[in-house]
Every structure is written in C-alpha cells, then in structure tokens.
mmCIF file of C-alpha atoms in Angstrom:
data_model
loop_
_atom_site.group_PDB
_atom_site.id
_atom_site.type_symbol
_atom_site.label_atom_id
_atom_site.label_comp_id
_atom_site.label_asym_id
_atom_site.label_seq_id
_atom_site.Cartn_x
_atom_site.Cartn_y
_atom_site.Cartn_z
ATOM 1 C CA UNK F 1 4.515 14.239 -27.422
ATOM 2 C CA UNK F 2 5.735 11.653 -26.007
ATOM 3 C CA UNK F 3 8.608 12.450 -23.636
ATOM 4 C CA UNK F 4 10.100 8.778 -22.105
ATOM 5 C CA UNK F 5 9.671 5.224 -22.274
ATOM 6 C CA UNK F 6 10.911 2.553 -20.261
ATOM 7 C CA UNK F 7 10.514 -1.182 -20.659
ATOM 8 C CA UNK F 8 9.480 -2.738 -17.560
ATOM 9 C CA UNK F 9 9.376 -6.025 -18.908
ATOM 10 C CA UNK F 10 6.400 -7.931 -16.608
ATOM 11 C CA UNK F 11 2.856 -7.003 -15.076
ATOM 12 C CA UNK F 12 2.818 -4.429 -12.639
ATOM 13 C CA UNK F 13 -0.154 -2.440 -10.723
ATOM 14 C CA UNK F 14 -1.013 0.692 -10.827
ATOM 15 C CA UNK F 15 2.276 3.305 -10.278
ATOM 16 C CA UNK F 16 2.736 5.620 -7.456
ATOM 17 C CA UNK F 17 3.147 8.927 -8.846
ATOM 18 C CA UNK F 18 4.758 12.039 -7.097
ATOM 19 C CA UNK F 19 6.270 15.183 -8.867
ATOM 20 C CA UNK F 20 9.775 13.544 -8.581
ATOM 21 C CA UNK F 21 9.960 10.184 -8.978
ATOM 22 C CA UNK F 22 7.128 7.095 -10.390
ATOM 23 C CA UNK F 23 7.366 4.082 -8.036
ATOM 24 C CA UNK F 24 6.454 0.439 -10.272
ATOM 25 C CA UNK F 25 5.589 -2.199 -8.202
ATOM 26 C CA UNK F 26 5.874 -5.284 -10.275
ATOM 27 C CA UNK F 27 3.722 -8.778 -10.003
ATOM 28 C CA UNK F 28 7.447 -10.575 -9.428
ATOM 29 C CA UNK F 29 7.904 -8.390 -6.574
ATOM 30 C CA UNK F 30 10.149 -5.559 -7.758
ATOM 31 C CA UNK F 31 9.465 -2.516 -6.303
ATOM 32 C CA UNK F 32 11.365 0.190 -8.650
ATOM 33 C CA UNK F 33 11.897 3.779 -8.419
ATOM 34 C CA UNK F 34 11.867 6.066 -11.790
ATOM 35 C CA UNK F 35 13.009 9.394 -12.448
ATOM 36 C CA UNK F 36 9.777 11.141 -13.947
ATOM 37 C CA UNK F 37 11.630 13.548 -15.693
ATOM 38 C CA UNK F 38 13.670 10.943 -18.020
ATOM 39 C CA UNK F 39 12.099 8.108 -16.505
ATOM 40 C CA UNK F 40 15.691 6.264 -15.816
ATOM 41 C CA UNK F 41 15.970 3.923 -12.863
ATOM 42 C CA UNK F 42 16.782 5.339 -10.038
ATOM 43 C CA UNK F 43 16.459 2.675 -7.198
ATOM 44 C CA UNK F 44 15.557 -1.020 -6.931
ATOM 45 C CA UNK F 45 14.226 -3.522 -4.232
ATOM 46 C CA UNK F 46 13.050 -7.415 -4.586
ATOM 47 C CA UNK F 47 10.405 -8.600 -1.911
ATOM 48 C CA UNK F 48 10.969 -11.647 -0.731
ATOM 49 C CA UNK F 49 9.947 -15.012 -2.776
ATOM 50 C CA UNK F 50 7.012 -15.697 -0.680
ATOM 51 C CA UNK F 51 5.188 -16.359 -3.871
ATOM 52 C CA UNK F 52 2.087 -17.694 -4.943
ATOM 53 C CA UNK F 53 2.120 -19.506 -7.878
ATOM 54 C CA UNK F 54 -1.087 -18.901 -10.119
ATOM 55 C CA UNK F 55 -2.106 -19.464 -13.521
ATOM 56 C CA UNK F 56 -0.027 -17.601 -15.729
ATOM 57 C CA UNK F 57 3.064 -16.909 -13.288
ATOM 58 C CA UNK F 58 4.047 -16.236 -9.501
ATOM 59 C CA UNK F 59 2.720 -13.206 -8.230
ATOM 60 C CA UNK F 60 4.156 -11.657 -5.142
ATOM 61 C CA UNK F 61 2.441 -8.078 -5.208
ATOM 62 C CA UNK F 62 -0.351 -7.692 -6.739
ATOM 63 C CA UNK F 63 -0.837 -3.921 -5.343
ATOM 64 C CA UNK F 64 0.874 -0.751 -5.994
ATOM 65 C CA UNK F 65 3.069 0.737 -3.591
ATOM 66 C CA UNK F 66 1.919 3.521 -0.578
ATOM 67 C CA UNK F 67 4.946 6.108 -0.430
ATOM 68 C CA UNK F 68 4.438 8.054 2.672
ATOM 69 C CA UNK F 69 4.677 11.604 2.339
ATOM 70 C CA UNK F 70 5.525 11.859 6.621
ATOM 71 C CA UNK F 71 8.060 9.710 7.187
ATOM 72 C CA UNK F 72 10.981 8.054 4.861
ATOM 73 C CA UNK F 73 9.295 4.934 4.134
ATOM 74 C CA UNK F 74 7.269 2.864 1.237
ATOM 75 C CA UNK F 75 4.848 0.919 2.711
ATOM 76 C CA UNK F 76 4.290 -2.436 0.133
ATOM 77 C CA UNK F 77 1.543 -5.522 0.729
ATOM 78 C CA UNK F 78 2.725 -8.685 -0.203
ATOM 79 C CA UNK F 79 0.618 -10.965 -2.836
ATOM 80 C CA UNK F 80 -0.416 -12.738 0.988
ATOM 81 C CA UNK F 81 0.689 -12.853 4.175
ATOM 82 C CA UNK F 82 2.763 -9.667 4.767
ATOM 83 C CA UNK F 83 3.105 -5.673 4.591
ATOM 84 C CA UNK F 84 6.907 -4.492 4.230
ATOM 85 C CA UNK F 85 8.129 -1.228 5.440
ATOM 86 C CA UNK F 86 10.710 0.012 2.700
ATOM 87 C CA UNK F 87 13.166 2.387 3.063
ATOM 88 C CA UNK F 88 12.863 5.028 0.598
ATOM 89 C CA UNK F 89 15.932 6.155 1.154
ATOM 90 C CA UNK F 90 18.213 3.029 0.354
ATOM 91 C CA UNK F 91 15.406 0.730 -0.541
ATOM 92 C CA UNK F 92 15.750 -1.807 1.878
ATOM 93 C CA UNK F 93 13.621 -3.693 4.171
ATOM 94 C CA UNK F 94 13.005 -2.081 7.550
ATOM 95 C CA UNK F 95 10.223 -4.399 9.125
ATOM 96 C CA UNK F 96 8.118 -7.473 7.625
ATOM 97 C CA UNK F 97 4.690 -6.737 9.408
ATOM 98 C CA UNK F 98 2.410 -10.149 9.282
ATOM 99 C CA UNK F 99 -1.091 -9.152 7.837
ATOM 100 C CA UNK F 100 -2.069 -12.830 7.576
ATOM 101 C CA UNK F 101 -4.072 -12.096 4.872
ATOM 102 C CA UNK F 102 -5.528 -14.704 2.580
ATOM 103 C CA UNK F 103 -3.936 -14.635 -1.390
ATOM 104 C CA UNK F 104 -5.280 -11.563 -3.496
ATOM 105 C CA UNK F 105 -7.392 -10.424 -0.261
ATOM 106 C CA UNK F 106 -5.787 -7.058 -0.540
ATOM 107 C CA UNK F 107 -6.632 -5.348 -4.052
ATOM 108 C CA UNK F 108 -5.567 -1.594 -3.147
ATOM 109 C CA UNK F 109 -2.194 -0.058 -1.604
ATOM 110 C CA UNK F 110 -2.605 1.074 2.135
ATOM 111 C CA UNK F 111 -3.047 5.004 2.927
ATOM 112 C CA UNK F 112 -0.764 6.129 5.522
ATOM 113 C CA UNK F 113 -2.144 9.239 7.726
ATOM 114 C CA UNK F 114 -0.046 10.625 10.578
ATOM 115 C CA UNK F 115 1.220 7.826 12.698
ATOM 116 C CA UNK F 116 -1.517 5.043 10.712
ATOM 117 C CA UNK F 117 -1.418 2.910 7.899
ATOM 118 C CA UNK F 118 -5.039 2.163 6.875
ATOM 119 C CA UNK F 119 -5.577 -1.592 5.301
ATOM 120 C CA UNK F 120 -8.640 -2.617 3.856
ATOM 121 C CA UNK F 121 -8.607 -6.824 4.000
ATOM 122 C CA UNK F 122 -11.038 -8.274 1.466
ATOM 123 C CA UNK F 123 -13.229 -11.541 2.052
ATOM 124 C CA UNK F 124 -15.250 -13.152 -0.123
ATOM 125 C CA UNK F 125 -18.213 -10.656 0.687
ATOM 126 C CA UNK F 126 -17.025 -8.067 3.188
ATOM 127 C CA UNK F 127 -14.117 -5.884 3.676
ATOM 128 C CA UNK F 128 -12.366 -4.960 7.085
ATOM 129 C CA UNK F 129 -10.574 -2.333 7.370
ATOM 130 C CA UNK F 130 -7.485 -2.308 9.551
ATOM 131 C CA UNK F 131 -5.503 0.940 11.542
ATOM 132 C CA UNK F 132 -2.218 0.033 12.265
ATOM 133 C CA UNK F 133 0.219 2.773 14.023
ATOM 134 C CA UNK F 134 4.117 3.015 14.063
ATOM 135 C CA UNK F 135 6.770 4.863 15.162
ATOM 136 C CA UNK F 136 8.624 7.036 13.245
ATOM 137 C CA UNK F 137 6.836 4.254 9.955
ATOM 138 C CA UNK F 138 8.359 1.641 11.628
ATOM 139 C CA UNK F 139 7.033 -1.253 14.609
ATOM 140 C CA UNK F 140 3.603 -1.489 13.721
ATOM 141 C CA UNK F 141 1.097 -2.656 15.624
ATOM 142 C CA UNK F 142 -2.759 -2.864 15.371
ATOM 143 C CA UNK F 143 -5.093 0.098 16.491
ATOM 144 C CA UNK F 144 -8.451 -0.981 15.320
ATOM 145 C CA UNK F 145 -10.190 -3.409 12.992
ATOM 146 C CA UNK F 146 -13.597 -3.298 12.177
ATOM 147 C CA UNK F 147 -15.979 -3.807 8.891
ATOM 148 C CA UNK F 148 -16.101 -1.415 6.783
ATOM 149 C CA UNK F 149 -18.452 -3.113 3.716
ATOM 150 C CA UNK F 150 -20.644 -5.350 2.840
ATOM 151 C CA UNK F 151 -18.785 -6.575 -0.241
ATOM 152 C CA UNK F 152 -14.571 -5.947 -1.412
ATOM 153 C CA UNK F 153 -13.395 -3.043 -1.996
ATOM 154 C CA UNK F 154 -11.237 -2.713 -5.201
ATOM 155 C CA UNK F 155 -11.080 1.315 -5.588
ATOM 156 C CA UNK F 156 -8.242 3.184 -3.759
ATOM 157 C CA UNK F 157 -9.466 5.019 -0.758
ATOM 158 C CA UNK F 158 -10.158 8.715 -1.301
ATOM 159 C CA UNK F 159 -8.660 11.080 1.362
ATOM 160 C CA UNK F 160 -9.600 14.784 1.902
ATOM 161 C CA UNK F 161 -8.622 16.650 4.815
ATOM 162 C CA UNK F 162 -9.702 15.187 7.863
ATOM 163 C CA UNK F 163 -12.050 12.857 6.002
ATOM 164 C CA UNK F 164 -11.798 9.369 4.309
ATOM 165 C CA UNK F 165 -14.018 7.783 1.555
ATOM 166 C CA UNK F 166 -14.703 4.419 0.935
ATOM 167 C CA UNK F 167 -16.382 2.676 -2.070
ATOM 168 C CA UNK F 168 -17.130 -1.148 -2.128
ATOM 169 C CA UNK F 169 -18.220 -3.097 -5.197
ATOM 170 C CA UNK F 170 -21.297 -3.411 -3.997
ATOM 171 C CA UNK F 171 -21.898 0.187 -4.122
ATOM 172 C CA UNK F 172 -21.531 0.950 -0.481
ATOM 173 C CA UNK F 173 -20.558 4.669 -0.323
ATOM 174 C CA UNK F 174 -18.600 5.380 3.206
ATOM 175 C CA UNK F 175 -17.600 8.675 4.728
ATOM 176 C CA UNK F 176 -15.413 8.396 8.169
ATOM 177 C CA UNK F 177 -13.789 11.044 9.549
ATOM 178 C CA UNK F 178 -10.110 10.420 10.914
ATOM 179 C CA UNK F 179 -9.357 11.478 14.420
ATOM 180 C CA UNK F 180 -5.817 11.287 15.788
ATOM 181 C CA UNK F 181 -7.123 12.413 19.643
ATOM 182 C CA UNK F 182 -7.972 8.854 20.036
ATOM 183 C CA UNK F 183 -5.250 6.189 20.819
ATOM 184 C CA UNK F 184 -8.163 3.395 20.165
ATOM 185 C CA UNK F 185 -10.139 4.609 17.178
ATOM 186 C CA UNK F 186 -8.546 6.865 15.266
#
C-alpha cells in the first residue's frame, strides 16, 4: 500500500536512497532531503544558476546526488562545469570543485571511496574516468585520469569490496580493483 507521496513539482534524476532519508536532486538544481519514513522535507539546498538553457527548460543537474557514507558531505555534479561539496549536515556549500566538463558530459553521480571521489567524464565516444582525493570530503584535487571506455558510460558504477565495475554503452565490461596504498593510482 502505498505509504507517502510528495509532489516534487519538476524533473529530477534518479534519488539517493539510504534507510533514513531519500535525497532528490532536481533538473533546476534543488538538491532536497526527505524523510523516508513520511517522506516530509527535511532539508533544502539551490546550486548555483550556472544554467544551461536547453529545449524544454534550464537544467543545472542533470545527475543524482553521491551522499558519502565516510565523511559529512553530498557530493553533487553540476549540469557543466562544476562538482559541489554539500554539507549534509546544514546543506550548504563547502567547496565548488571545477570539473570543466562539457554540458551533459557527466550522466551518473560520482562514487566516493575512502579519501576519492571517482568521476567518469563522457565524450562523444569515450569515457575518462577521474580520482580526485580530499581531506576530510573537502579540497579536492586530482589523483589520476585515464580512459576507462571506448564509448559513455550511462550506468552507475557498481562497487563491491575492494573492486569496481564499469559498463559503457558500447558494451565494454570493466573490472578494476581499488587500491588506497598508492598516492598516484589508487
């Protein structure tokens, strides 16, 4: 039966779901906390108006959020340009890291491991895959970058244990195994 609605009232992506709470990450740029028990609002943020204006609307995420399960922080790509480190606490803005990435070049939410947040950057027939580190989730700064497909990758990245899977939409199936003993390639 069903137990709660709420309106949200625009496109969003996918939600970030954890026993307590359902984070909404809205087209507009609203990144909103929900209780999943009664699904009331709990907290609210706005992303800056760095929009892109597209058939159809401005879109300023276009990605659900990554809530890290180490550190205090919701970790949020922009539509283009920018990653934002979120307080999960108060919802606010910690840090503005610039991705540079092109419009829509980023289809999934990061994955945050240890120290890392893991980016995979789409072009039009590739994706690279990017390993930033921070300190206590905050003053990022890149690890490693290298290609990890042949074509985008649109499917969330699978992790399990020490391992990580990748899937492009070209089919590429990849397997890499996550190592925090080294600083350059985790």
């Amino acid at each position: 039966e069903l137990e709660w609605r709420v309106e949200i009232g625009e496109p969003f992506a996918a939600p970030t779901v954890s026993e307590k709470n359902i984070v909404v990450t809205t087209n507009s740029g609203k990144i909103i906390q929900l209780d999943s028990a009664n699904g009331e609002i709990e907290k609210s943020a706005q992303l800056p108006r760095q929009e892109e204006r597209l058939e159809g609307g401005t879109i300023i995420a276009n990605t659900g959020a990554m809530v890290a399960t180490r550190d205090s922080y919701i970790y949020q790509t922009g539509y283009a340009d920018n990653l934002y480190v979120i307080s999960s606490e108060d919802y606010l803005c910690k840090e503005v890291y610039y991705l540079g990435h092109a419009p829509g070049s980023i289809a999934i939410p990061p994955l945050a491991w240890q120290s890392y947040i893991i980016v995979c950057i789409n072009g039009g027939d590739f994706c690279d895959l990017l390993v930033l580190q921070g300190k206590n989730g905050k003053n990022l700064k890149p690890i490693q970058m290298f290609r990890i497909a042949d074509g985008p990758v649109t499917t969330p990245i699978q992790r399990f244990g020490r391992w990580m899977l990748v899937n492009s939409d070209n089919g590429q199936l990849k397997i890499l195994e996550l190592s925090p003993n080294s600083d350059s390639a985790p």
